[in-house]
C-alpha positions as a Python dict, from the first residue, in 0.01 Angstrom:
ca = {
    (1, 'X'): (0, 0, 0),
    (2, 'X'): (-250, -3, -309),
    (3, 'X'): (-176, 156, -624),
    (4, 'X'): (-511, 410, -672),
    (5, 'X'): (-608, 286, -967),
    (6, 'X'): (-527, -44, -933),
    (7, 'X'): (-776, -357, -1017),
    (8, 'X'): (-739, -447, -624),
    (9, 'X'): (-835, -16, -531),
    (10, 'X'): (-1121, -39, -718),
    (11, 'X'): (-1225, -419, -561),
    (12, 'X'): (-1140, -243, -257),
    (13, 'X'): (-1415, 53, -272),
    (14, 'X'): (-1680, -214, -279),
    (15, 'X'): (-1593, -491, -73),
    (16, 'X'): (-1341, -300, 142),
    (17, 'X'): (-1229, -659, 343),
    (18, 'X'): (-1084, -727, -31),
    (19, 'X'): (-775, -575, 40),
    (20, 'X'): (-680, -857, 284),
    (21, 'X'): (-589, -1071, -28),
    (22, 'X'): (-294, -859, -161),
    (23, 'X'): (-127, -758, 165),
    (24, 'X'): (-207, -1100, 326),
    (25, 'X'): (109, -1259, 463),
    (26, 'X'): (106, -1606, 556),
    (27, 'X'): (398, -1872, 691),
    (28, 'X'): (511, -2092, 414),
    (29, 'X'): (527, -2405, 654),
    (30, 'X'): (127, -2302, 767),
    (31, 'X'): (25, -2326, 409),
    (32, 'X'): (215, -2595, 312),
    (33, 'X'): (333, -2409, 20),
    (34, 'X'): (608, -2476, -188),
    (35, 'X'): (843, -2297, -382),
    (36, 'X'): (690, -2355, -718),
    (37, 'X'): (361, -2255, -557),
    (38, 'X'): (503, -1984, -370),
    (39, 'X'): (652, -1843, -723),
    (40, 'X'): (291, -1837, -905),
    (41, 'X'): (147, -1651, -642),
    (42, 'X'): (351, -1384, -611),
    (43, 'X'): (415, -1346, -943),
    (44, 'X'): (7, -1367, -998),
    (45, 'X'): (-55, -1083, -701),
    (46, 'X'): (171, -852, -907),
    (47, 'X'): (-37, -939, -1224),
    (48, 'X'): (-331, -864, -1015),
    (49, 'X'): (-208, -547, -906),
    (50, 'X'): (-99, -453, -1242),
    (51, 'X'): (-464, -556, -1392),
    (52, 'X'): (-337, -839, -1634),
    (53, 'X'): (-612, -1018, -1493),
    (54, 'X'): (-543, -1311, -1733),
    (55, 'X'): (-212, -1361, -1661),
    (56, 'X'): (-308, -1370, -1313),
    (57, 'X'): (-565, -1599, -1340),
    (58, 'X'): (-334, -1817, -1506),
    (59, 'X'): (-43, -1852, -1245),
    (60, 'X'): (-342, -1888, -995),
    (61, 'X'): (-446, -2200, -1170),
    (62, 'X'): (-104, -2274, -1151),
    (63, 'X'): (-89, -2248, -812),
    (64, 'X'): (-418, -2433, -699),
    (65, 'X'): (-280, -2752, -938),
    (66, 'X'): (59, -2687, -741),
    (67, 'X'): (-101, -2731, -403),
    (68, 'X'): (-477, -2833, -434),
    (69, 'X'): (-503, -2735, 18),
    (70, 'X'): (-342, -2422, -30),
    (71, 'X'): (-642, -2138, 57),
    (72, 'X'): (-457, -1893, -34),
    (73, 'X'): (-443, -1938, -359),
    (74, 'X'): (-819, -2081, -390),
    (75, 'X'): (-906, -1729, -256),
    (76, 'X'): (-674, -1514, -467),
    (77, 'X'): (-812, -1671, -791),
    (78, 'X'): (-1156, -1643, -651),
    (79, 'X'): (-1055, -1239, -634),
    (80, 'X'): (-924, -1270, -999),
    (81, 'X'): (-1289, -1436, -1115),
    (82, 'X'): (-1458, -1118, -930),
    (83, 'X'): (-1279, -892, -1072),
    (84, 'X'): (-1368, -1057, -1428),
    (85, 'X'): (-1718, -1047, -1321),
    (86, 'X'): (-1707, -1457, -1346),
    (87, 'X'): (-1910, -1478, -1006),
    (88, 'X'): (-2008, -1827, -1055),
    (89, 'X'): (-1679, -1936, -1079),
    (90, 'X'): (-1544, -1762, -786),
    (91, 'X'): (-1820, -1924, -542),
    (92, 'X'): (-1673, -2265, -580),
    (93, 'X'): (-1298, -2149, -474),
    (94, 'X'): (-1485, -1949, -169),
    (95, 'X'): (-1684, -2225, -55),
    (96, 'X'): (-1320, -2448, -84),
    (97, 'X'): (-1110, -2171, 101),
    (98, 'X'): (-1369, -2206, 394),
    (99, 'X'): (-1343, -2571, 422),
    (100, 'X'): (-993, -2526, 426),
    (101, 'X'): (-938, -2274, 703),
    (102, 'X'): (-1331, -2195, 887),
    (103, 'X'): (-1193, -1882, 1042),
    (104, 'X'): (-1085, -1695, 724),
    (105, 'X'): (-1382, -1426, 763),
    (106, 'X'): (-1280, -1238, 465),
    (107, 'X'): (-1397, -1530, 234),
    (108, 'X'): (-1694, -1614, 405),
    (109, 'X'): (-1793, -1251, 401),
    (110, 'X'): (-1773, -1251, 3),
    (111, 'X'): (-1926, -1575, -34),
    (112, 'X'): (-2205, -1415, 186),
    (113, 'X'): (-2215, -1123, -54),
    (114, 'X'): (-2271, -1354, -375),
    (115, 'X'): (-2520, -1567, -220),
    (116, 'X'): (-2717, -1245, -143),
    (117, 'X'): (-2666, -1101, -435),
    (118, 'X'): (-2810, -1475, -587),
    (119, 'X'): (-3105, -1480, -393),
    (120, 'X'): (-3001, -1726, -146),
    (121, 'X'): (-3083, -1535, 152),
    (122, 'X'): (-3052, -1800, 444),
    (123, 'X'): (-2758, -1878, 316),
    (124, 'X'): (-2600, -1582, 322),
    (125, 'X'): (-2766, -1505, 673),
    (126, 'X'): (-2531, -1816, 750),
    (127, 'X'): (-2206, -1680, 664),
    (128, 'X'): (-2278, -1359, 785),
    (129, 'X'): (-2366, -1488, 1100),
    (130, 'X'): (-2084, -1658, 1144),
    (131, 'X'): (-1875, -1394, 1041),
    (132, 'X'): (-1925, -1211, 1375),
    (133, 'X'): (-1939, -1549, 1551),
    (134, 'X'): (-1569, -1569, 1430),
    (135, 'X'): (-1344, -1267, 1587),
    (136, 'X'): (-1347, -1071, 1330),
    (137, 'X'): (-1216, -745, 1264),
    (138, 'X'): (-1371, -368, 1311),
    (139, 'X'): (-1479, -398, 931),
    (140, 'X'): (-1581, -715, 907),
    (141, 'X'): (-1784, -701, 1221),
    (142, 'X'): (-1979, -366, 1040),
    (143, 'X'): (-2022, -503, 698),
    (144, 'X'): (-2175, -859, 838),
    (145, 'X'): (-2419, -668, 1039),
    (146, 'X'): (-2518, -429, 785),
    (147, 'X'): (-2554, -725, 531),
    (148, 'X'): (-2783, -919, 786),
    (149, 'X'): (-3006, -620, 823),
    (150, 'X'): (-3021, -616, 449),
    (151, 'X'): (-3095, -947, 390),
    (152, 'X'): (-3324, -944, 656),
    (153, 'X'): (-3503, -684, 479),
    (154, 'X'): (-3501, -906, 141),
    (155, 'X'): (-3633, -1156, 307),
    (156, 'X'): (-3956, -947, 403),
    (157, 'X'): (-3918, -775, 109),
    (158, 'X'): (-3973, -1152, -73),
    (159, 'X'): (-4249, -1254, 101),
    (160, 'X'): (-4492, -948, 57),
    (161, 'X'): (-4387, -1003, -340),
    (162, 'X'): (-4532, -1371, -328),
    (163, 'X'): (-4810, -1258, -129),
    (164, 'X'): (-4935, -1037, -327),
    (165, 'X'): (-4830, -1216, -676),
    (166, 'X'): (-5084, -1487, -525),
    (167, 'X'): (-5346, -1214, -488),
    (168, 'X'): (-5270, -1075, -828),
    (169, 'X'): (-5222, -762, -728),
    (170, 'X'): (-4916, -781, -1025),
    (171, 'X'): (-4844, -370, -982),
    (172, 'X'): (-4769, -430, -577),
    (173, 'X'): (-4591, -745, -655),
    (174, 'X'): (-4336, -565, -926),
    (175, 'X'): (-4284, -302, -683),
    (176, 'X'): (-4184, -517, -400),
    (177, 'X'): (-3960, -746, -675),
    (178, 'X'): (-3762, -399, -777),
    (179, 'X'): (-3686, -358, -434),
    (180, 'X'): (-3558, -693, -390),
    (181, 'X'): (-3381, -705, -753),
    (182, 'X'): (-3177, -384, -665),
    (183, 'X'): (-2983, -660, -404),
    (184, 'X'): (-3054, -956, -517),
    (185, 'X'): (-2985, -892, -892),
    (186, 'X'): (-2867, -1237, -964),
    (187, 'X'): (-3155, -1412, -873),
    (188, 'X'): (-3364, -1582, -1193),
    (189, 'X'): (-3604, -1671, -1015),
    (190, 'X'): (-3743, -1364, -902),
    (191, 'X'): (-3671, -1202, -1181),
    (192, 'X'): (-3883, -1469, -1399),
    (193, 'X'): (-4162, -1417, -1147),
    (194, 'X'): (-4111, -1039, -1235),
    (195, 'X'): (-4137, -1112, -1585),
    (196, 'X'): (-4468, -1296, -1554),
    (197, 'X'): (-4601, -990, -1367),
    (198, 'X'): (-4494, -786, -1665),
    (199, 'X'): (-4652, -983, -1889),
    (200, 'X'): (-4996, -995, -1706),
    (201, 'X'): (-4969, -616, -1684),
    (202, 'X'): (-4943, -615, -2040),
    (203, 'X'): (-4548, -478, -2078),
    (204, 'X'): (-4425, -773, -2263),
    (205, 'X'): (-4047, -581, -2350),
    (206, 'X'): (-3971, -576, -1972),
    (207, 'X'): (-4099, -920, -1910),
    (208, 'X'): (-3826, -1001, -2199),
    (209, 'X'): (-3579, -787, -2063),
    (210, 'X'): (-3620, -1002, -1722),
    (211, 'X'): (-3637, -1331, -1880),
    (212, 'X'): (-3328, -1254, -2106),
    (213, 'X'): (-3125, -1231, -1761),
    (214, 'X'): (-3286, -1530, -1683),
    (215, 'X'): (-3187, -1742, -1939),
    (216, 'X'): (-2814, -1613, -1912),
    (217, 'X'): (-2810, -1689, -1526),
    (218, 'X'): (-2962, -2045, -1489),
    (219, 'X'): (-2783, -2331, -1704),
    (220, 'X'): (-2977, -2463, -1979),
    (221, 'X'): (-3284, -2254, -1932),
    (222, 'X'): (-3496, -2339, -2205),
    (223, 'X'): (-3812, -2218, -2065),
    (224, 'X'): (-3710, -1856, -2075),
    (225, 'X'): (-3571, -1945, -2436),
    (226, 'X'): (-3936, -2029, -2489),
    (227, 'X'): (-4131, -1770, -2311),
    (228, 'X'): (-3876, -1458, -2489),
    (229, 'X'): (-3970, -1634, -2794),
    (230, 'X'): (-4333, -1653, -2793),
    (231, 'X'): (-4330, -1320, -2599),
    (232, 'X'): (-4152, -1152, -2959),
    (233, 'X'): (-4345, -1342, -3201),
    (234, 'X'): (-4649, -1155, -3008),
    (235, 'X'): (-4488, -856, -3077),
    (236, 'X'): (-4486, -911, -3429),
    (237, 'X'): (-4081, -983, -3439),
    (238, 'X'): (-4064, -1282, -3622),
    (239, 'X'): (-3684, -1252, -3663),
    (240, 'X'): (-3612, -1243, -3287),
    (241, 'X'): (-3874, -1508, -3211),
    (242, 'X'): (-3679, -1717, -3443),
    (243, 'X'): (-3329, -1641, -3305),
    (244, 'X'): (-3498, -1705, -2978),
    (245, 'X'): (-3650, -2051, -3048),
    (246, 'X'): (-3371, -2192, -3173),
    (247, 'X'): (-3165, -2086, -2869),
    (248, 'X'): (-3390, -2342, -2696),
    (249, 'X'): (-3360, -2603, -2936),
    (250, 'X'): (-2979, -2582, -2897),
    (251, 'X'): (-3016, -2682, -2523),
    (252, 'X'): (-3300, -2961, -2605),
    (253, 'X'): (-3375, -3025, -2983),
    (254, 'X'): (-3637, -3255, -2864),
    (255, 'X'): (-3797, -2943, -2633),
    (256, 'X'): (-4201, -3029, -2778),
    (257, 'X'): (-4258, -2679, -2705),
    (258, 'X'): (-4008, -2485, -2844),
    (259, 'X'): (-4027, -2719, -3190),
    (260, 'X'): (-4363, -2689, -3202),
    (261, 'X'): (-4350, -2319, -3223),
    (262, 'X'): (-4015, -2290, -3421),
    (263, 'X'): (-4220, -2453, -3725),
    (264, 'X'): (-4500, -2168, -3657),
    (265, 'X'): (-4254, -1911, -3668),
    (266, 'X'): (-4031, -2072, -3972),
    (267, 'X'): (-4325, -2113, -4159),
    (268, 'X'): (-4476, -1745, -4141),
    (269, 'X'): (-4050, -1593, -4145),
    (270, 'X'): (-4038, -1750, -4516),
    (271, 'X'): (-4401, -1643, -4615),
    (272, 'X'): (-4296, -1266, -4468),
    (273, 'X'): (-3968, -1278, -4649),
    (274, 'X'): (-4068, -1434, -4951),
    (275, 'X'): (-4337, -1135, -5002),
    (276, 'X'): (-4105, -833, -4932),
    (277, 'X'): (-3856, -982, -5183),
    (278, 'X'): (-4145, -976, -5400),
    (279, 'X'): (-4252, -598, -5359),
    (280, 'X'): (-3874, -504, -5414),
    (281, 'X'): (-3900, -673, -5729),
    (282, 'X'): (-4212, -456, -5825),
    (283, 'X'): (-4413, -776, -5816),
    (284, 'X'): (-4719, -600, -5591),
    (285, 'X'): (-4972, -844, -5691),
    (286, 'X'): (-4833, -1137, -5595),
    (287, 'X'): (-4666, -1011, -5285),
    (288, 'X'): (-5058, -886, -5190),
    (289, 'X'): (-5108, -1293, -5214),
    (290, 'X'): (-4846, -1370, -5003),
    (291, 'X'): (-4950, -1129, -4706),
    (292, 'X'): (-5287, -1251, -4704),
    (293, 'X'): (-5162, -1624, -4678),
    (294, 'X'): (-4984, -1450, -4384),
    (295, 'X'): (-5308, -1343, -4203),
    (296, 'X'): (-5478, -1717, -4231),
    (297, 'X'): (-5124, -1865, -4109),
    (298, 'X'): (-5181, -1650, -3826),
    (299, 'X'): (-5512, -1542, -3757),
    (300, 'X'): (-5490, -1497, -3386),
    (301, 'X'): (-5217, -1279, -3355),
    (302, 'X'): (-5359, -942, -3477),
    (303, 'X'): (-4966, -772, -3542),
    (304, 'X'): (-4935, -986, -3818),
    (305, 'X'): (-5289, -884, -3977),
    (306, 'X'): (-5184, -526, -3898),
    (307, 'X'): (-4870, -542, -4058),
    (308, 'X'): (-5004, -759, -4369),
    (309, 'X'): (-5289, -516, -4408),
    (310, 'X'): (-5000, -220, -4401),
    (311, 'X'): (-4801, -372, -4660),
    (312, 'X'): (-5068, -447, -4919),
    (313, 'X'): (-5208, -111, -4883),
    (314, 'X'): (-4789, -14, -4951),
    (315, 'X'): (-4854, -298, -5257),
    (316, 'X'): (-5180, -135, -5429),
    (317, 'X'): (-5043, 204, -5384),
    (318, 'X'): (-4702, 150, -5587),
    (319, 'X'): (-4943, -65, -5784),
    (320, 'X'): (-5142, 256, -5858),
    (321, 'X'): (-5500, 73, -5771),
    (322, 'X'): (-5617, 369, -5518),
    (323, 'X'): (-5974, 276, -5454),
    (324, 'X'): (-5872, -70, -5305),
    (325, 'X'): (-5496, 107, -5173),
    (326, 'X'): (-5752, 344, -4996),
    (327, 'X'): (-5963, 59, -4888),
    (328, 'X'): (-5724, -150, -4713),
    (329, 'X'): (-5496, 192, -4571),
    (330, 'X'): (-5834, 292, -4394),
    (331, 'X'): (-5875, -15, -4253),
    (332, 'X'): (-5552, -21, -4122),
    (333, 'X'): (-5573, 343, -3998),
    (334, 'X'): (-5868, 219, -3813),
    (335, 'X'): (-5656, 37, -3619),
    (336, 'X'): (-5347, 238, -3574),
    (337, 'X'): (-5426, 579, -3652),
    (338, 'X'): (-5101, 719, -3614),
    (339, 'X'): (-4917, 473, -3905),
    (340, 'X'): (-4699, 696, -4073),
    (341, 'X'): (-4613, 434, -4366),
    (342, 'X'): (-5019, 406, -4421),
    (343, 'X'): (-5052, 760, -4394),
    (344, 'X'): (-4821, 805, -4664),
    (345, 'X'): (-4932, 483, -4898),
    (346, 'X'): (-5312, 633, -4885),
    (347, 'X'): (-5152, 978, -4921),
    (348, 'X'): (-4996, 884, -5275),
    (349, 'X'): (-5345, 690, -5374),
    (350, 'X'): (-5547, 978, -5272),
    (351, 'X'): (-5299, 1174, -5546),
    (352, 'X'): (-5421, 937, -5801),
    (353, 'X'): (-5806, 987, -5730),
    (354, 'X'): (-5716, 1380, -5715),
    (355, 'X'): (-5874, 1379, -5369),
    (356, 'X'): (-5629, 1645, -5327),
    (357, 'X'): (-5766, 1760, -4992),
    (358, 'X'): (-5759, 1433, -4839),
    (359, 'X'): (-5381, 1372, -4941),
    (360, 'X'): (-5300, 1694, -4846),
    (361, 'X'): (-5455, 1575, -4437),
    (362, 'X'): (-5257, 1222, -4460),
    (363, 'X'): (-4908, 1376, -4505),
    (364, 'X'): (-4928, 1657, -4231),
    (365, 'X'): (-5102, 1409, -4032),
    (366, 'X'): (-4790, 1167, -4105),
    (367, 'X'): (-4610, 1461, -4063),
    (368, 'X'): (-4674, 1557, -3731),
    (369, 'X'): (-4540, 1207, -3616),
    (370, 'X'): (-4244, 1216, -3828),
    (371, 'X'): (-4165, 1575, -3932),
    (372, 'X'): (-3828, 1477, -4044),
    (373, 'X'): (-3938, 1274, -4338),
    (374, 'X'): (-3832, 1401, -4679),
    (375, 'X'): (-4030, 1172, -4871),
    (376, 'X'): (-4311, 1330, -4641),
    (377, 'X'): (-4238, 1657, -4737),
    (378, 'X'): (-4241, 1650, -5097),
    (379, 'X'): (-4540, 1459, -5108),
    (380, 'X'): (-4715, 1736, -4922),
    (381, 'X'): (-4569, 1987, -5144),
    (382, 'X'): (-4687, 1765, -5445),
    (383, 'X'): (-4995, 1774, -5342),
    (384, 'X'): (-5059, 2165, -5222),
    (385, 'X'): (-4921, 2174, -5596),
    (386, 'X'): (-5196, 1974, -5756),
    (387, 'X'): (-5406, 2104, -5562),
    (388, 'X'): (-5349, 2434, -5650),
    (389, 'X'): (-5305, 2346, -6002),
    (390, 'X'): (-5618, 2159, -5969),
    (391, 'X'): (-5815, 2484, -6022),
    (392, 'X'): (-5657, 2586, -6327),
    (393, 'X'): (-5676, 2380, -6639),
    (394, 'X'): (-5659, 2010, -6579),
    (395, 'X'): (-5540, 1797, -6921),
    (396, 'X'): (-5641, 1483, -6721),
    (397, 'X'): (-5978, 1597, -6667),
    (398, 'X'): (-5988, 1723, -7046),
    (399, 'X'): (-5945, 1403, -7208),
    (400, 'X'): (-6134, 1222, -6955),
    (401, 'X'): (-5904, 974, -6795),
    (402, 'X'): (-5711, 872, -6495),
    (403, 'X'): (-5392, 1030, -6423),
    (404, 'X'): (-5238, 700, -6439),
    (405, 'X'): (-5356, 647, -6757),
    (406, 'X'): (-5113, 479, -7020),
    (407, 'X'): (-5025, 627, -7353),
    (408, 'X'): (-5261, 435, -7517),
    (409, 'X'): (-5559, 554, -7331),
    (410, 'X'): (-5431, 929, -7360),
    (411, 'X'): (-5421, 872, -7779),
    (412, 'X'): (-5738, 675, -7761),
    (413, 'X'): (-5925, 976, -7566),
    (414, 'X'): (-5741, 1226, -7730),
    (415, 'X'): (-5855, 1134, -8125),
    (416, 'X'): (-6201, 1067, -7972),
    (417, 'X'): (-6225, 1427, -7841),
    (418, 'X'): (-6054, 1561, -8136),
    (419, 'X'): (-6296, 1396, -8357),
    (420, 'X'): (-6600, 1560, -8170),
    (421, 'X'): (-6494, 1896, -8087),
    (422, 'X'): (-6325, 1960, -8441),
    (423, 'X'): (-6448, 2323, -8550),
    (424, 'X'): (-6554, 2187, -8861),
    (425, 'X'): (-6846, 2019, -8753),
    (426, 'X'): (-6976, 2383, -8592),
    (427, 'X'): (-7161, 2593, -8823),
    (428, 'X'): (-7282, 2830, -8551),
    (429, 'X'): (-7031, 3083, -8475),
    (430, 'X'): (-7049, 3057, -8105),
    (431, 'X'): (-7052, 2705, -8140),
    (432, 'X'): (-6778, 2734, -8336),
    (433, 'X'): (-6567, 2993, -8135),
    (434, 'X'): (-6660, 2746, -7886),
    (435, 'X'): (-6498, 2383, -8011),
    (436, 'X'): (-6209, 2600, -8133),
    (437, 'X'): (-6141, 2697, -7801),
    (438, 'X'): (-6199, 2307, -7646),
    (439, 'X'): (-6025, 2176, -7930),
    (440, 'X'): (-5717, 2356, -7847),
    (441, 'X'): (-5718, 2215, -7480),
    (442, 'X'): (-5792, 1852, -7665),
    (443, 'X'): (-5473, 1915, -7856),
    (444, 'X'): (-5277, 2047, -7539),
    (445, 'X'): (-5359, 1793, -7316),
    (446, 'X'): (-5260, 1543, -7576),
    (447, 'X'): (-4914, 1728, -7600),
    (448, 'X'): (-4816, 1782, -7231),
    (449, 'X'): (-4950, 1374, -7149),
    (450, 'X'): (-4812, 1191, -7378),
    (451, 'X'): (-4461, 1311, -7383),
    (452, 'X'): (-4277, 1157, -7076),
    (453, 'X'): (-4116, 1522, -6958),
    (454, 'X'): (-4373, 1700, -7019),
    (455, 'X'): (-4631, 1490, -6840),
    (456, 'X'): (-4396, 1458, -6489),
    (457, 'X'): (-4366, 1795, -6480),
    (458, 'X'): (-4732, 1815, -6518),
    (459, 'X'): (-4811, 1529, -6239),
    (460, 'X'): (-4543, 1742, -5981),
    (461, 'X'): (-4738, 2011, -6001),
    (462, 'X'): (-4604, 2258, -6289),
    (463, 'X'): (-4795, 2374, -6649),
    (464, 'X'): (-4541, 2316, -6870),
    (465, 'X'): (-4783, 2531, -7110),
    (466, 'X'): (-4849, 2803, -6840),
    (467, 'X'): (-4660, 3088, -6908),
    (468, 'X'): (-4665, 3170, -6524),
    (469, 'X'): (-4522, 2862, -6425),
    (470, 'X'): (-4232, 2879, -6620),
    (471, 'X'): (-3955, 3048, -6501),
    (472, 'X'): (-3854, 3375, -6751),
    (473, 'X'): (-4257, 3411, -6799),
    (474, 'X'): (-4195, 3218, -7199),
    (475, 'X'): (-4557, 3223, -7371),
    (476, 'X'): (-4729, 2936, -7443),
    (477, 'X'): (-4693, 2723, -7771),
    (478, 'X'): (-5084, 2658, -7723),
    (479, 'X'): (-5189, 3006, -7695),
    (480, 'X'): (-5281, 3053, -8064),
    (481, 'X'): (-5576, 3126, -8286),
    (482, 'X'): (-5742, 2850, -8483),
    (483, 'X'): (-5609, 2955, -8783),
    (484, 'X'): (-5278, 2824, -8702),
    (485, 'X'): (-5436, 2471, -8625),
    (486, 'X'): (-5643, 2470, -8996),
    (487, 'X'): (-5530, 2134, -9152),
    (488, 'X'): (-5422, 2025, -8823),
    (489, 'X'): (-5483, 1649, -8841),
    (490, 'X'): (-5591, 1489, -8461),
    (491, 'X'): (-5502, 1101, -8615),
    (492, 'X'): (-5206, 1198, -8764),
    (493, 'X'): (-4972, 1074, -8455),
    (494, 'X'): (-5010, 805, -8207),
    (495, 'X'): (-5092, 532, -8483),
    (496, 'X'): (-5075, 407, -8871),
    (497, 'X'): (-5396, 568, -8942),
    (498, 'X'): (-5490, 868, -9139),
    (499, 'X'): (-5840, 1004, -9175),
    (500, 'X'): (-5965, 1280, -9403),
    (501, 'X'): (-6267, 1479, -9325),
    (502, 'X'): (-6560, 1582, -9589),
    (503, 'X'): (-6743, 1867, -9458),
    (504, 'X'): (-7034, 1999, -9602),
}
């Protein structure tokens, strides 16, 4: 009896004529086994049994080198490879155990399962032909007849595929090849001419799923090496292409093909590589050179323009150039309309143009596709901020510059404004009342922008003048009468100058 359980119980469940190999008995003087031989293969079937398949294996080896006629031990190690999943090793001992005793129907039944499984279909019509040509028993008699039926059907099955792969009816073809595949799943060939279908019907993943089965099931298969490899750097995946490519040149270095395009792909990998070290060393500019030297290495594949154009719209936004980072985002946008990382990169350099609006769009927009996104979130919430604050008083817009203005530019505008809105030069005393009140937004702007703190809190969003933004409802130091600014001098900070002012 069989352990439940046991590496031979669950062999058993799907090839049930299995079991014949641990309960076989033979004559010692029929074999022409010895009693070293004899030793290794019973102490290998209660390995087996046990599911030290590796000992097993072992003491089989042992055996066969024992006794190279012995079929008994050719077809227990042939179990042991099975049972390891080594398939292609196990067809060699089958095909040796037949030749060795023709009426053993429980090995020609399993070699007539692997060749089915390979694709070898007249082959395995062969053995299972045989089989019942051979007196064999209740089971074997069923499963040979239900595995001629099926490869009967494969073979029908394999001939509407190639018919209509000739017509290029590629949709009919693929369904006929899944058919086939479910049986014949070891079969490269079909499943290359599956992959081509894929490809033609534009689903190049699958085709690489196919032809990565392929290239493990055929011996030095360097054309599915290529294919995968040219099939990913479509894709965009210059990293796989590369891993790819090289797999091929490890079979044949001198493979024209697979060189040719290894060069291609190690040529744009270091240009792609050498740019992204760039941005994360803040270097935008040049990295914006080194993606466009990616789209003229590779023109005609449009993922790489895509992905360029992506990445120096990412470059002019952290770069804070928004006019040309909302250029080259659009452009991008135009293309792929739901690119979250665009989205988000125009987002930020809509910020800077205070197109608050349009900011506010891009990040629910980049939202909706990726609603888990913190960075997402708070730029949203920066922006309902701004724009918000955008209707109250604006120090950017009082001094007159950009909001990613430097200091300098924020001093420079500030003294100019100070100089012509100083109530001095009003004699009028609307005019006056006037330029006092202006003057004291001049002088508040240049407080909140040019003092680091003050100024973030200003770009997130918050007044850090605005009584009603401040939490416990403080007053602000600005809200004062122009008496308390008399002698106030606008030059006074910022620079080495002083000025004095003659009024008449």
């Amino acid at each position: 009896m069989v352990a439940p359980g046991s590496v031979t119980s669950r062999l058993g469940s799907v090839f049930p004529f299995l079991l014949v190999l641990v309960d076989l008995q033979y004559e010692g003087a029929e074999c022409g086994v010895n009693a070293d031989v004899e030793k290794h293969l019973e102490l290998g079937k209660k390995l087996l049994a046990a599911g030290q398949l590796a000992d097993a294996l072992s003491q089989f080896h042992a055996a066969v080198d024992g006794d190279p006629d012995n079929y008994i031990a050719y077809y227990r190690r042939a179990t042991v490879f099975l049972a390891m999943g080594k398939s292609k090793a196990a067809l060699p001992d089958l095909t040796k155990v037949i030749e060795l005793k023709m009426d053993f129907t429980a090995a020609r039944l399993q070699r007539g399962h692997l060749l089915l499984k390979q694709g070898k279909l007249d082959e395995a019509e062969d053995d299972f032909k045989k089989v019942l040509k051979s007196n064999p028993s209740e089971n074997e008699e069923k499963e040979a007849q239900l595995q001629l039926v099926k490869s009967d059907e494969m073979q029908r099955l394999r001939s509407q595929a190639l018919d209509a792969f000739e017509s290029s009816d590629h949709i009919a073809a693929i369904t006929f090849l899944d058919k086939i595949l479910e049986v014949c799943v070891w079969d490269a060939e079909l499943r290359e001419l599956r992959a081509e279908c894929f490809i033609k019907e534009g689903e190049p993943r699958k085709a690489i799923s196919d032809l990565k089965a392929a290239s493990k099931l055929k011996n030095d298969n360097t054309e599915a090496f290529y294919k995968i490899s040219t099939l990913y750097y479509q894709l965009g995946d210059h990293e796989l292409s590369l891993s790819e490519v090289r797999e091929c040149l490890k079979l044949d270095q001198d493979h024209k093909r697979c060189f040719a395009h290894y060069k291609q792909v190690k040529k744009l990998s270091k240009l792609i590589e050498s740019a992204e070290e760039l941005i994360r060393d803040g270097r935008y500019t040049d990295a914006t050179s080194k993606y466009e030297s990616v789209m003229k290495t590779e023109p005609s594949v449009s993922e790489y323009t895509i992905r360029s154009k992506e990445r120096i719209c990412h470059c002019f936004s952290k770069d804070e150039k928004p006019v040309e980072a909302i250029r080259v985002c659009s452009e991008v946008l135009q293309m792929e309309p739901d690119n979250v990382n665009a989205l988000k990169d125009r987002a930020e350099a809509y910020l800077i143009e205070e197109m608050y609006d349009e900011a506010i769009q891009d990040y629910e927009t980049a939202q909706e596709h990726n609603e888990n996104d913190q960075q997402i979130r708070e730029g949203l919430e920066k922006a309902q901020r701004l724009l918000k604050q955008s209707q109250k008083r604006d120090y950017y817009k009082i001094l007159g510059v950009k909001r990613n203005a430097k200091k300098q530019e924020i001093i420079k505008a500030y003294r100019k404004l100070a100089l012509q809105w100083h109530p001095d030069n009003f004699q009028n005393e609307e005019e006056k009342k006037k330029a006092e009140k202006k003057f004291i937004d001049i002088a508040a702007a240049k407080e909140v922008l040019s003092d680091p703190e003050m100024r973030k809190k200003f770009d997130d969003g918050e007044d850090p003048l605005d009584a009603e933004s401040q939490q416990g409802g403080g007053g602000s130091p600005f809200h004062r009468s122009w008496n308390s600014w008399q002698g106030f001098n606008p030059f006074s900070s910022g620079g080495p100058f002083r000025f004095k002012f003659h009024f008449n």
